[in-house]
Amino acid sequence: MKRNRTAAVSATALLTASLLVGSASPAHATLTGCTAWHSGNTAYSQCTGGTGRQMINAEGLHVDPQVGYIYRSGDPVGVGEISVASISGKLVGYRIILLD
């Protein structure tokens, strides 16, 4: 009986360890060389190194003043690619959003 109990405890410990390893969260991506710029009512972002994805997030005032502020995000892109977001009005701010 003692042998079965030892085997059960060992099997439980092994299963628990494998679940912990299997559910460990991945390391966060690290992007480098990231820049953002704009031209007119369009904002751009690009990262030249590292791993992961990024996208541009832009804020602006709509052409119709009754609409007020609007927000647009570019597509998530990988290293070396450019994310683009255009505002239908006056661009007032933008920032890079880093994704994993």
N, CA, C and O atoms as a Tinker XYZ file with bonds, in Angstrom:
   400  protein
     1  N      0.827000   -1.182000    0.000000    73     2
     2  CA     0.000000    0.000000    0.000000    64     1     3
     3  C      0.870000    1.242000    0.000000    63     2     4     5
     4  O      0.548000    2.232000   -0.657000    81     3
     5  N      1.995000    1.192000    0.752000    73     3     6
     6  CA     2.884000    2.330000    0.814000    64     5     7
     7  C      3.461000    2.626000   -0.574000    63     6     8     9
     8  O      3.627000    3.791000   -0.934000    81     7
     9  N      3.765000    1.600000   -1.345000    73     7    10
    10  CA     4.323000    1.769000   -2.684000    64     9    11
    11  C      3.316000    2.483000   -3.588000    63    10    12    13
    12  O      3.709000    3.381000   -4.333000    81    11
    13  N      2.041000    2.117000   -3.550000    73    11    14
    14  CA     1.012000    2.758000   -4.362000    64    13    15
    15  C      0.837000    4.230000   -3.979000    63    14    16    17
    16  O      0.650000    5.088000   -4.842000    81    15
    17  N      0.898000    4.506000   -2.681000    73    15    18
    18  CA     0.757000    5.880000   -2.205000    64    17    19
    19  C      1.926000    6.727000   -2.692000    63    18    20    21
    20  O      1.720000    7.864000   -3.119000    81    19
    21  N      3.141000    6.206000   -2.640000    73    19    22
    22  CA     4.321000    6.916000   -3.121000    64    21    23
    23  C      4.209000    7.178000   -4.612000    63    22    24    25
    24  O      4.551000    8.264000   -5.079000    81    23
    25  N      3.736000    6.201000   -5.356000    73    23    26
    26  CA     3.570000    6.363000   -6.802000    64    25    27
    27  C      2.518000    7.421000   -7.102000    63    26    28    29
    28  O      2.684000    8.224000   -8.020000    81    27
    29  N      1.438000    7.423000   -6.331000    73    27    30
    30  CA     0.373000    8.410000   -6.540000    64    29    31
    31  C      0.876000    9.824000   -6.234000    63    30    32    33
    32  O      0.576000   10.763000   -6.970000    81    31
    33  N      1.629000    9.970000   -5.165000    73    31    34
    34  CA     2.181000   11.275000   -4.807000    64    33    35
    35  C      3.161000   11.739000   -5.877000    63    34    36    37
    36  O      3.145000   12.908000   -6.261000    81    35
    37  N      4.013000   10.840000   -6.363000    73    35    38
    38  CA     4.968000   11.177000   -7.416000    64    37    39
    39  C      4.249000   11.580000   -8.704000    63    38    40    41
    40  O      4.638000   12.546000   -9.361000    81    39
    41  N      3.203000   10.838000   -9.062000    73    39    42
    42  CA     2.446000   11.146000  -10.276000    64    41    43
    43  C      1.756000   12.499000  -10.146000    63    42    44    45
    44  O      1.715000   13.269000  -11.105000    81    43
    45  N      1.212000   12.794000   -8.966000    73    43    46
    46  CA     0.554000   14.084000   -8.730000    64    45    47
    47  C      1.563000   15.219000   -8.831000    63    46    48    49
    48  O      1.273000   16.248000   -9.443000    81    47
    49  N      2.730000   15.051000   -8.248000    73    47    50
    50  CA     3.769000   16.084000   -8.312000    64    49    51
    51  C      4.215000   16.316000   -9.751000    63    50    52    53
    52  O      4.413000   17.459000  -10.161000    81    51
    53  N      4.375000   15.238000  -10.520000    73    51    54
    54  CA     4.784000   15.352000  -11.916000    64    53    55
    55  C      3.716000   16.067000  -12.738000    63    54    56    57
    56  O      4.040000   16.927000  -13.558000    81    55
    57  N      2.443000   15.720000  -12.527000    73    55    58
    58  CA     1.351000   16.355000  -13.244000    64    57    59
    59  C      1.281000   17.840000  -12.903000    63    58    60    61
    60  O      1.116000   18.675000  -13.793000    81    59
    61  N      1.404000   18.171000  -11.631000    73    59    62
    62  CA     1.382000   19.571000  -11.206000    64    61    63
    63  C      2.523000   20.348000  -11.843000    63    62    64    65
    64  O      2.316000   21.462000  -12.323000    81    63
    65  N      3.712000   19.788000  -11.856000    73    63    66
    66  CA     4.867000   20.460000  -12.466000    64    65    67
    67  C      4.656000   20.670000  -13.954000    63    66    68    69
    68  O      4.994000   21.727000  -14.486000    81    67
    69  N      4.097000   19.668000  -14.636000    73    67    70
    70  CA     3.887000   19.822000  -16.079000    64    69    71
    71  C      2.812000   20.860000  -16.362000    63    70    72    73
    72  O      2.915000   21.579000  -17.356000    81    71
    73  N      1.792000   20.965000  -15.529000    73    71    74
    74  CA     0.766000   21.990000  -15.708000    64    73    75
    75  C      1.347000   23.385000  -15.496000    63    74    76    77
    76  O      1.014000   24.319000  -16.224000    81    75
    77  N      2.213000   23.520000  -14.502000    73    75    78
    78  CA     2.832000   24.819000  -14.243000    64    77    79
    79  C      3.711000   25.254000  -15.402000    63    78    80    81
    80  O      3.676000   26.416000  -15.807000    81    79
    81  N      4.496000   24.335000  -15.938000    73    79    82
    82  CA     5.359000   24.661000  -17.073000    64    81    83
    83  C      4.515000   24.944000  -18.307000    63    82    84    85
    84  O      4.798000   25.884000  -19.049000    81    83
    85  N      3.481000   24.140000  -18.531000    73    83    86
    86  CA     2.632000   24.306000  -19.699000    64    85    87
    87  C      1.833000   25.591000  -19.681000    63    86    88    89
    88  O      1.475000   26.100000  -20.743000    81    87
    89  N      1.538000   26.134000  -18.501000    73    87    90
    90  CA     0.722000   27.332000  -18.433000    64    89    91
    91  C      1.532000   28.593000  -18.154000    63    90    92    93
    92  O      0.953000   29.650000  -17.902000    81    91
    93  N      2.831000   28.506000  -18.194000    73    91    94
    94  CA     3.660000   29.691000  -17.960000    64    93    95
    95  C      3.400000   30.719000  -19.052000    63    94    96    97
    96  O      3.302000   30.370000  -20.228000    81    95
    97  N      3.291000   31.974000  -18.667000    73    95    98
    98  CA     3.008000   33.008000  -19.661000    64    97    99
    99  C      4.260000   33.300000  -20.483000    63    98   100   101
   100  O      5.373000   33.253000  -19.960000    81    99
   101  N      4.079000   33.601000  -21.774000    73    99   102
   102  CA     5.231000   33.868000  -22.628000    64   101   103
   103  C      5.901000   35.190000  -22.247000    63   102   104   105
   104  O      5.279000   36.068000  -21.648000    81   103
   105  N      7.153000   35.312000  -22.599000    73   103   106
   106  CA     7.872000   36.552000  -22.333000    64   105   107
   107  C      7.265000   37.667000  -23.175000    63   106   108   109
   108  O      6.803000   37.432000  -24.291000    81   107
   109  N      7.270000   38.866000  -22.640000    73   107   110
   110  CA     6.732000   39.998000  -23.378000    64   109   111
   111  C      7.668000   40.385000  -24.519000    63   110   112   113
   112  O      8.891000   40.304000  -24.405000    81   111
   113  N      7.062000   40.799000  -25.604000    73   111   114
   114  CA     7.842000   41.213000  -26.769000    64   113   115
   115  C      8.574000   42.509000  -26.467000    63   114   116   117
   116  O      8.107000   43.329000  -25.676000    81   115
   117  N      9.711000   42.685000  -27.097000    73   115   118
   118  CA    10.491000   43.894000  -26.939000    64   117   119
   119  C     10.796000   44.451000  -28.316000    63   118   120   121
   120  O     11.527000   43.841000  -29.096000    81   119
   121  N     10.233000   45.609000  -28.610000    73   119   122
   122  CA    10.477000   46.273000  -29.880000    64   121   123
   123  C     11.500000   47.387000  -29.672000    63   122   124   125
   124  O     11.542000   48.011000  -28.612000    81   123
   125  N     12.317000   47.628000  -30.683000    73   123   126
   126  CA    13.318000   48.682000  -30.601000    64   125   127
   127  C     13.256000   49.548000  -31.857000    63   126   128   129
   128  O     12.693000   49.150000  -32.877000    81   127
   129  N     13.839000   50.722000  -31.762000    73   127   130
   130  CA    13.902000   51.626000  -32.908000    64   129   131
   131  C     12.535000   52.098000  -33.359000    63   130   132   133
   132  O     12.310000   52.274000  -34.556000    81   131
   133  N     11.615000   52.309000  -32.423000    73   131   134
   134  CA    10.249000   52.705000  -32.770000    64   133   135
   135  C     10.146000   54.218000  -32.954000    63   134   136   137
   136  O     10.638000   54.992000  -32.133000    81   135
   137  N      9.507000   54.616000  -34.029000    73   135   138
   138  CA     9.270000   56.032000  -34.294000    64   137   139
   139  C      7.841000   56.219000  -34.781000    63   138   140   141
   140  O      7.245000   55.315000  -35.366000    81   139
   141  N      7.308000   57.400000  -34.533000    73   139   142
   142  CA     5.985000   57.783000  -35.020000    64   141   143
   143  C      6.105000   59.162000  -35.653000    63   142   144   145
   144  O      6.867000   60.006000  -35.180000    81   143
   145  N      5.355000   59.387000  -36.718000    73   143   146
   146  CA     5.380000   60.672000  -37.407000    64   145   147
   147  C      4.036000   60.899000  -38.074000    63   146   148   149
   148  O      3.198000   59.999000  -38.125000    81   147
   149  N      3.836000   62.094000  -38.579000    73   147   150
   150  CA     2.576000   62.374000  -39.265000    64   149   151
   151  C      2.822000   63.239000  -40.493000    63   150   152   153
   152  O      3.853000   63.899000  -40.626000    81   151
   153  N      1.845000   63.213000  -41.377000    73   151   154
   154  CA     1.829000   64.068000  -42.555000    64   153   155
   155  C      0.365000   64.414000  -42.791000    63   154   156   157
   156  O     -0.443000   63.536000  -43.095000    81   155
   157  N      0.028000   65.671000  -42.652000    73   155   158
   158  CA    -1.366000   66.082000  -42.782000    64   157   159
   159  C     -2.216000   65.449000  -41.703000    63   158   160   161
   160  O     -1.931000   65.600000  -40.516000    81   159
   161  N     -3.259000   64.741000  -42.104000    73   159   162
   162  CA    -4.167000   64.112000  -41.134000    64   161   163
   163  C     -3.910000   62.609000  -40.973000    63   162   164   165
   164  O     -4.783000   61.873000  -40.513000    81   163
   165  N     -2.720000   62.162000  -41.350000    73   163   166
   166  CA    -2.371000   60.743000  -41.264000    64   165   167
   167  C     -1.154000   60.559000  -40.364000    63   166   168   169
   168  O     -0.169000   61.290000  -40.475000    81   167
   169  N     -1.235000   59.567000  -39.463000    73   167   170
   170  CA    -0.138000   59.243000  -38.552000    64   169   171
   171  C      0.426000   57.870000  -38.909000    63   170   172   173
   172  O     -0.298000   56.987000  -39.370000    81   171
   173  N      1.722000   57.707000  -38.690000    73   171   174
   174  CA     2.446000   56.485000  -39.049000    64   173   175
   175  C      3.313000   56.042000  -37.866000    63   174   176   177
   176  O      3.728000   56.866000  -37.051000    81   175
   177  N      3.583000   54.742000  -37.780000    73   175   178
   178  CA     4.550000   54.233000  -36.804000    64   177   179
   179  C      5.289000   53.050000  -37.405000    63   178   180   181
   180  O      4.764000   52.319000  -38.245000    81   179
   181  N      6.539000   52.885000  -36.942000    73   179   182
   182  CA     7.369000   51.779000  -37.410000    64   181   183
   183  C      8.404000   51.455000  -36.348000    63   182   184   185
   184  O      8.956000   52.356000  -35.715000    81   183
   185  N      8.668000   50.160000  -36.151000    73   183   186
   186  CA     9.744000   49.695000  -35.278000    64   185   187
   187  C     10.721000   48.909000  -36.146000    63   186   188   189
   188  O     10.309000   48.088000  -36.965000    81   187
   189  N     12.014000   49.162000  -35.964000    73   187   190
   190  CA    13.013000   48.553000  -36.842000    64   189   191
   191  C     13.693000   47.314000  -36.270000    63   190   192   193
   192  O     14.453000   46.651000  -36.976000    81   191
   193  N     13.434000   46.990000  -35.008000    73   191   194
   194  CA    14.086000   45.822000  -34.431000    64   193   195
   195  C     13.282000   45.205000  -33.309000    63   194   196   197
   196  O     12.252000   45.742000  -32.902000    81   195
   197  N     13.751000   44.082000  -32.815000    73   195   198
   198  CA    13.110000   43.387000  -31.709000    64   197   199
   199  C     12.103000   42.358000  -32.185000    63   198   200   201
   200  O     12.165000   41.881000  -33.317000    81   199
   201  N     11.172000   42.026000  -31.296000    73   199   202
   202  CA    10.124000   41.059000  -31.612000    64   201   203
   203  C      8.785000   41.611000  -31.165000    63   202   204   205
   204  O      8.719000   42.441000  -30.258000    81   203
   205  N      7.732000   41.158000  -31.793000    73   203   206
   206  CA     6.390000   41.578000  -31.419000    64   205   207
   207  C      5.732000   42.392000  -32.513000    63   206   208   209
   208  O      6.198000   42.428000  -33.652000    81   207
   209  N      4.634000   43.048000  -32.143000    73   207   210
   210  CA     3.888000   43.859000  -33.097000    64   209   211
   211  C      3.583000   45.218000  -32.479000    63   210   212   213
   212  O      3.636000   45.383000  -31.261000    81   211
   213  N      3.265000   46.182000  -33.327000    73   211   214
   214  CA     2.906000   47.520000  -32.875000    64   213   215
   215  C      1.854000   48.090000  -33.807000    63   214   216   217
   216  O      1.645000   47.590000  -34.913000    81   215
   217  N      1.188000   49.156000  -33.342000    73   215   218
   218  CA     0.236000   49.867000  -34.195000    64   217   219
   219  C      0.166000   51.321000  -33.762000    63   218   220   221
   220  O      0.459000   51.657000  -32.615000    81   219
   221  N     -0.221000   52.167000  -34.683000    73   219   222
   222  CA    -0.378000   53.589000  -34.393000    64   221   223
   223  C     -1.808000   53.824000  -33.906000    63   222   224   225
   224  O     -2.746000   53.177000  -34.370000    81   223
   225  N     -1.958000   54.745000  -32.980000    73   223   226
   226  CA    -3.263000   55.157000  -32.474000    64   225   227
   227  C     -3.313000   56.669000  -32.632000    63   226   228   229
   228  O     -2.457000   57.378000  -32.102000    81   227
   229  N     -4.324000   57.174000  -33.366000    73   227   230
   230  CA    -4.413000   58.604000  -33.662000    64   229   231
   231  C     -5.693000   59.201000  -33.085000    63   230   232   233
   232  O     -6.716000   58.525000  -32.975000    81   231
   233  N     -5.614000   60.480000  -32.719000    73   231   234
   234  CA    -6.750000   61.230000  -32.187000    64   233   235
   235  C     -6.903000   62.503000  -33.005000    63   234   236   237
   236  O     -5.913000   63.129000  -33.384000    81   235
   237  N     -8.125000   62.876000  -33.270000    73   235   238
   238  CA    -8.336000   64.089000  -34.042000    64   237   239
   239  C     -9.700000   64.688000  -33.821000    63   238   240   241
   240  O    -10.552000   64.109000  -33.148000    81   239
   241  N     -9.896000   65.871000  -34.406000    73   239   242
   242  CA   -11.190000   66.540000  -34.394000    64   241   243
   243  C    -11.853000   66.302000  -35.741000    63   242   244   245
   244  O    -11.282000   66.621000  -36.784000    81   243
   245  N    -13.038000   65.749000  -35.720000    73   243   246
   246  CA   -13.771000   65.418000  -36.937000    64   245   247
   247  C    -14.046000   66.679000  -37.752000    63   246   248   249
   248  O    -14.098000   67.779000  -37.201000    81   247
   249  N    -14.224000   66.520000  -39.070000    73   247   250
   250  CA   -14.524000   67.665000  -39.938000    64   249   251
   251  C    -15.849000   68.316000  -39.547000    63   250   252   253
   252  O    -16.037000   69.515000  -39.754000    81   251
   253  N    -16.758000   67.537000  -38.988000    73   251   254
   254  CA   -18.018000   68.081000  -38.476000    64   253   255
   255  C    -17.827000   68.388000  -36.991000    63   254   256   257
   256  O    -17.697000   67.462000  -36.191000    81   255
   257  N    -17.807000   69.668000  -36.601000    73   255   258
   258  CA   -17.547000   70.024000  -35.202000    64   257   259
   259  C    -18.523000   69.396000  -34.205000    63   258   260   261
   260  O    -18.181000   69.235000  -33.033000    81   259
   261  N    -19.721000   69.042000  -34.645000    73   259   262
   262  CA   -20.688000   68.422000  -33.739000    64   261   263
   263  C    -20.289000   66.994000  -33.372000    63   262   264   265
   264  O    -20.716000   66.476000  -32.340000    81   263
   265  N    -19.482000   66.365000  -34.201000    73   263   266
   266  CA   -19.019000   65.007000  -33.912000    64   265   267
   267  C    -17.970000   65.042000  -32.808000    63   266   268   269
   268  O    -17.958000   64.173000  -31.936000    81   267
   269  N    -17.098000   66.030000  -32.838000    73   267   270
   270  CA   -16.067000   66.155000  -31.809000    64   269   271
   271  C    -14.849000   65.295000  -32.088000    63   270   272   273
   272  O    -14.437000   65.121000  -33.235000    81   271
   273  N    -14.274000   64.756000  -31.003000    73   271   274
   274  CA   -13.054000   63.955000  -31.121000    64   273   275
   275  C    -13.346000   62.572000  -31.697000    63   274   276   277
   276  O    -14.378000   61.963000  -31.411000    81   275
   277  N    -12.414000   62.095000  -32.513000    73   275   278
   278  CA   -12.490000   60.741000  -33.066000    64   277   279
   279  C    -11.139000   60.064000  -32.881000    63   278   280   281
   280  O    -10.106000   60.723000  -32.762000    81   279
   281  N    -11.168000   58.759000  -32.860000    73   279   282
   282  CA    -9.955000   57.969000  -32.641000    64   281   283
   283  C     -9.865000   56.891000  -33.709000    63   282   284   285
   284  O    -10.862000   56.262000  -34.062000    81   283
   285  N     -8.671000   56.691000  -34.212000    73   283   286
   286  CA    -8.424000   55.657000  -35.219000    64   285   287
   287  C     -7.139000   54.916000  -34.850000    63   286   288   289
   288  O     -6.184000   55.504000  -34.343000    81   287
   289  N     -7.143000   53.619000  -35.116000    73   287   290
   290  CA    -5.952000   52.801000  -34.915000    64   289   291
   291  C     -5.551000   52.177000  -36.241000    63   290   292   293
   292  O     -6.402000   51.773000  -37.033000    81   291
   293  N     -4.259000   52.102000  -36.471000    73   291   294
   294  CA    -3.760000   51.399000  -37.642000    64   293   295
   295  C     -3.781000   49.907000  -37.394000    63   294   296   297
   296  O     -4.053000   49.452000  -36.283000    81   295
   297  N     -3.494000   49.157000  -38.431000    73   295   298
   298  CA    -3.410000   47.703000  -38.290000    64   297   299
   299  C     -2.182000   47.324000  -37.474000    63   298   300   301
   300  O     -1.149000   47.986000  -37.581000    81   299
   301  N     -2.270000   46.264000  -36.653000    73   299   302
   302  CA    -1.082000   45.754000  -35.969000    64   301   303
   303  C     -0.104000   45.208000  -37.014000    63   302   304   305
   304  O     -0.497000   44.452000  -37.902000    81   303
   305  N      1.155000   45.590000  -36.903000    73   303   306
   306  CA     2.168000   45.157000  -37.864000    64   305   307
   307  C      3.415000   44.669000  -37.140000    63   306   308   309
   308  O      3.636000   44.983000  -35.971000    81   307
   309  N      4.222000   43.900000  -37.852000    73   307   310
   310  CA     5.457000   43.362000  -37.305000    64   309   311
   311  C      6.635000   44.306000  -37.501000    63   310   312   313
   312  O      6.486000   45.429000  -37.982000    81   311
   313  N      7.791000   43.826000  -37.120000    73   311   314
   314  CA     9.037000   44.597000  -37.214000    64   313   315
   315  C      9.291000   45.002000  -38.664000    63   314   316   317
   316  O      9.200000   44.177000  -39.572000    81   315
   317  N      9.609000   46.274000  -38.871000    73   315   318
   318  CA     9.932000   46.793000  -40.189000    64   317   319
   319  C      8.731000   47.282000  -40.982000    63   318   320   321
   320  O      8.892000   47.995000  -41.973000    81   319
   321  N      7.526000   46.906000  -40.556000    73   319   322
   322  CA     6.324000   47.332000  -41.272000    64   321   323
   323  C      5.797000   48.645000  -40.696000    63   322   324   325
   324  O      6.115000   49.006000  -39.562000    81   323
   325  N      4.995000   49.351000  -41.478000    73   323   326
   326  CA     4.459000   50.650000  -41.071000    64   325   327
   327  C      2.964000   50.526000  -40.813000    63   326   328   329
   328  O      2.219000   50.000000  -41.640000    81   327
   329  N      2.535000   51.019000  -39.652000    73   327   330
   330  CA     1.121000   51.083000  -39.306000    64   329   331
   331  C      0.629000   52.490000  -39.642000    63   330   332   333
   332  O      1.325000   53.469000  -39.375000    81   331
   333  N     -0.580000   52.597000  -40.232000    73   331   334
   334  CA    -1.102000   53.872000  -40.725000    64   333   335
   335  C     -2.516000   54.092000  -40.191000    63   334   336   337
   336  O     -3.342000   53.179000  -40.208000    81   335
   337  N     -2.791000   55.318000  -39.715000    73   335   338
   338  CA    -4.141000   55.697000  -39.293000    64   337   339
   339  C     -4.429000   57.107000  -39.794000    63   338   340   341
   340  O     -3.640000   58.026000  -39.572000    81   339
   341  N     -5.569000   57.274000  -40.473000    73   339   342
   342  CA    -5.968000   58.582000  -40.988000    64   341   343
   343  C     -7.195000   59.090000  -40.242000    63   342   344   345
   344  O     -8.079000   58.319000  -39.869000    81   343
   345  N     -7.229000   60.386000  -40.036000    73   343   346
   346  CA    -8.333000   61.059000  -39.347000    64   345   347
   347  C     -9.117000   61.887000  -40.367000    63   346   348   349
   348  O     -8.526000   62.567000  -41.206000    81   347
   349  N    -10.442000   61.829000  -40.292000    73   347   350
   350  CA   -11.290000   62.660000  -41.158000    64   349   351
   351  C    -11.473000   64.025000  -40.501000    63   350   352   353
   352  O    -12.548000   64.351000  -39.999000    81   351
   353  N    -10.433000   64.792000  -40.516000    73   351   354
   354  CA   -10.451000   66.095000  -39.860000    64   353   355
   355  C     -9.040000   66.503000  -39.501000    63   354   356   357
   356  O     -8.094000   66.227000  -40.238000    81   355
   357  N     -8.904000   67.172000  -38.350000    73   355   358
   358  CA    -7.601000   67.672000  -37.907000    64   357   359
   359  C     -6.961000   66.687000  -36.920000    63   358   360   361
   360  O     -7.538000   66.377000  -35.878000    81   359
   361  N     -5.782000   66.208000  -37.258000    73   359   362
   362  CA    -5.020000   65.322000  -36.376000    64   361   363
   363  C     -4.483000   66.146000  -35.204000    63   362   364   365
   364  O     -3.827000   67.167000  -35.409000    81   363
   365  N     -4.764000   65.698000  -33.972000    73   363   366
   366  CA    -4.289000   66.442000  -32.801000    64   365   367
   367  C     -3.312000   65.653000  -31.935000    63   366   368   369
   368  O     -2.663000   66.227000  -31.060000    81   367
   369  N     -3.201000   64.362000  -32.164000    73   367   370
   370  CA    -2.249000   63.572000  -31.383000    64   369   371
   371  C     -2.156000   62.142000  -31.887000    63   370   372   373
   372  O     -3.058000   61.650000  -32.565000    81   371
   373  N     -1.053000   61.481000  -31.547000    73   371   374
   374  CA    -0.879000   60.084000  -31.952000    64   373   375
   375  C      0.167000   59.449000  -31.053000    63   374   376   377
   376  O      1.001000   60.131000  -30.456000    81   375
   377  N      0.102000   58.115000  -30.969000    73   375   378
   378  CA     1.072000   57.369000  -30.144000    64   377   379
   379  C      1.189000   55.947000  -30.659000    63   378   380   381
   380  O      0.298000   55.439000  -31.340000    81   379
   381  N      2.299000   55.317000  -30.322000    73   379   382
   382  CA     2.548000   53.922000  -30.706000    64   381   383
   383  C      2.010000   53.013000  -29.587000    63   382   384   385
   384  O      2.269000   53.239000  -28.405000    81   383
   385  N      1.277000   52.009000  -29.983000    73   383   386
   386  CA     0.801000   50.986000  -29.048000    64   385   387
   387  C      1.633000   49.727000  -29.306000    63   386   388   389
   388  O      1.628000   49.201000  -30.419000    81   387
   389  N      2.349000   49.240000  -28.281000    73   387   390
   390  CA     3.147000   48.034000  -28.413000    64   389   391
   391  C      2.298000   46.835000  -28.024000    63   390   392   393
   392  O      1.634000   46.845000  -26.987000    81   391
   393  N      2.321000   45.817000  -28.848000    73   391   394
   394  CA     1.557000   44.587000  -28.604000    64   393   395
   395  C      2.538000   43.445000  -28.364000    63   394   396   397
   396  O      3.727000   43.567000  -28.660000    81   395
   397  N      2.039000   42.344000  -27.829000    73   395   398
   398  CA     2.924000   41.200000  -27.578000    64   397   399
   399  C      3.138000   40.371000  -28.806000    63   398   400
   400  O      3.857000   39.373000  -28.760000    81   399
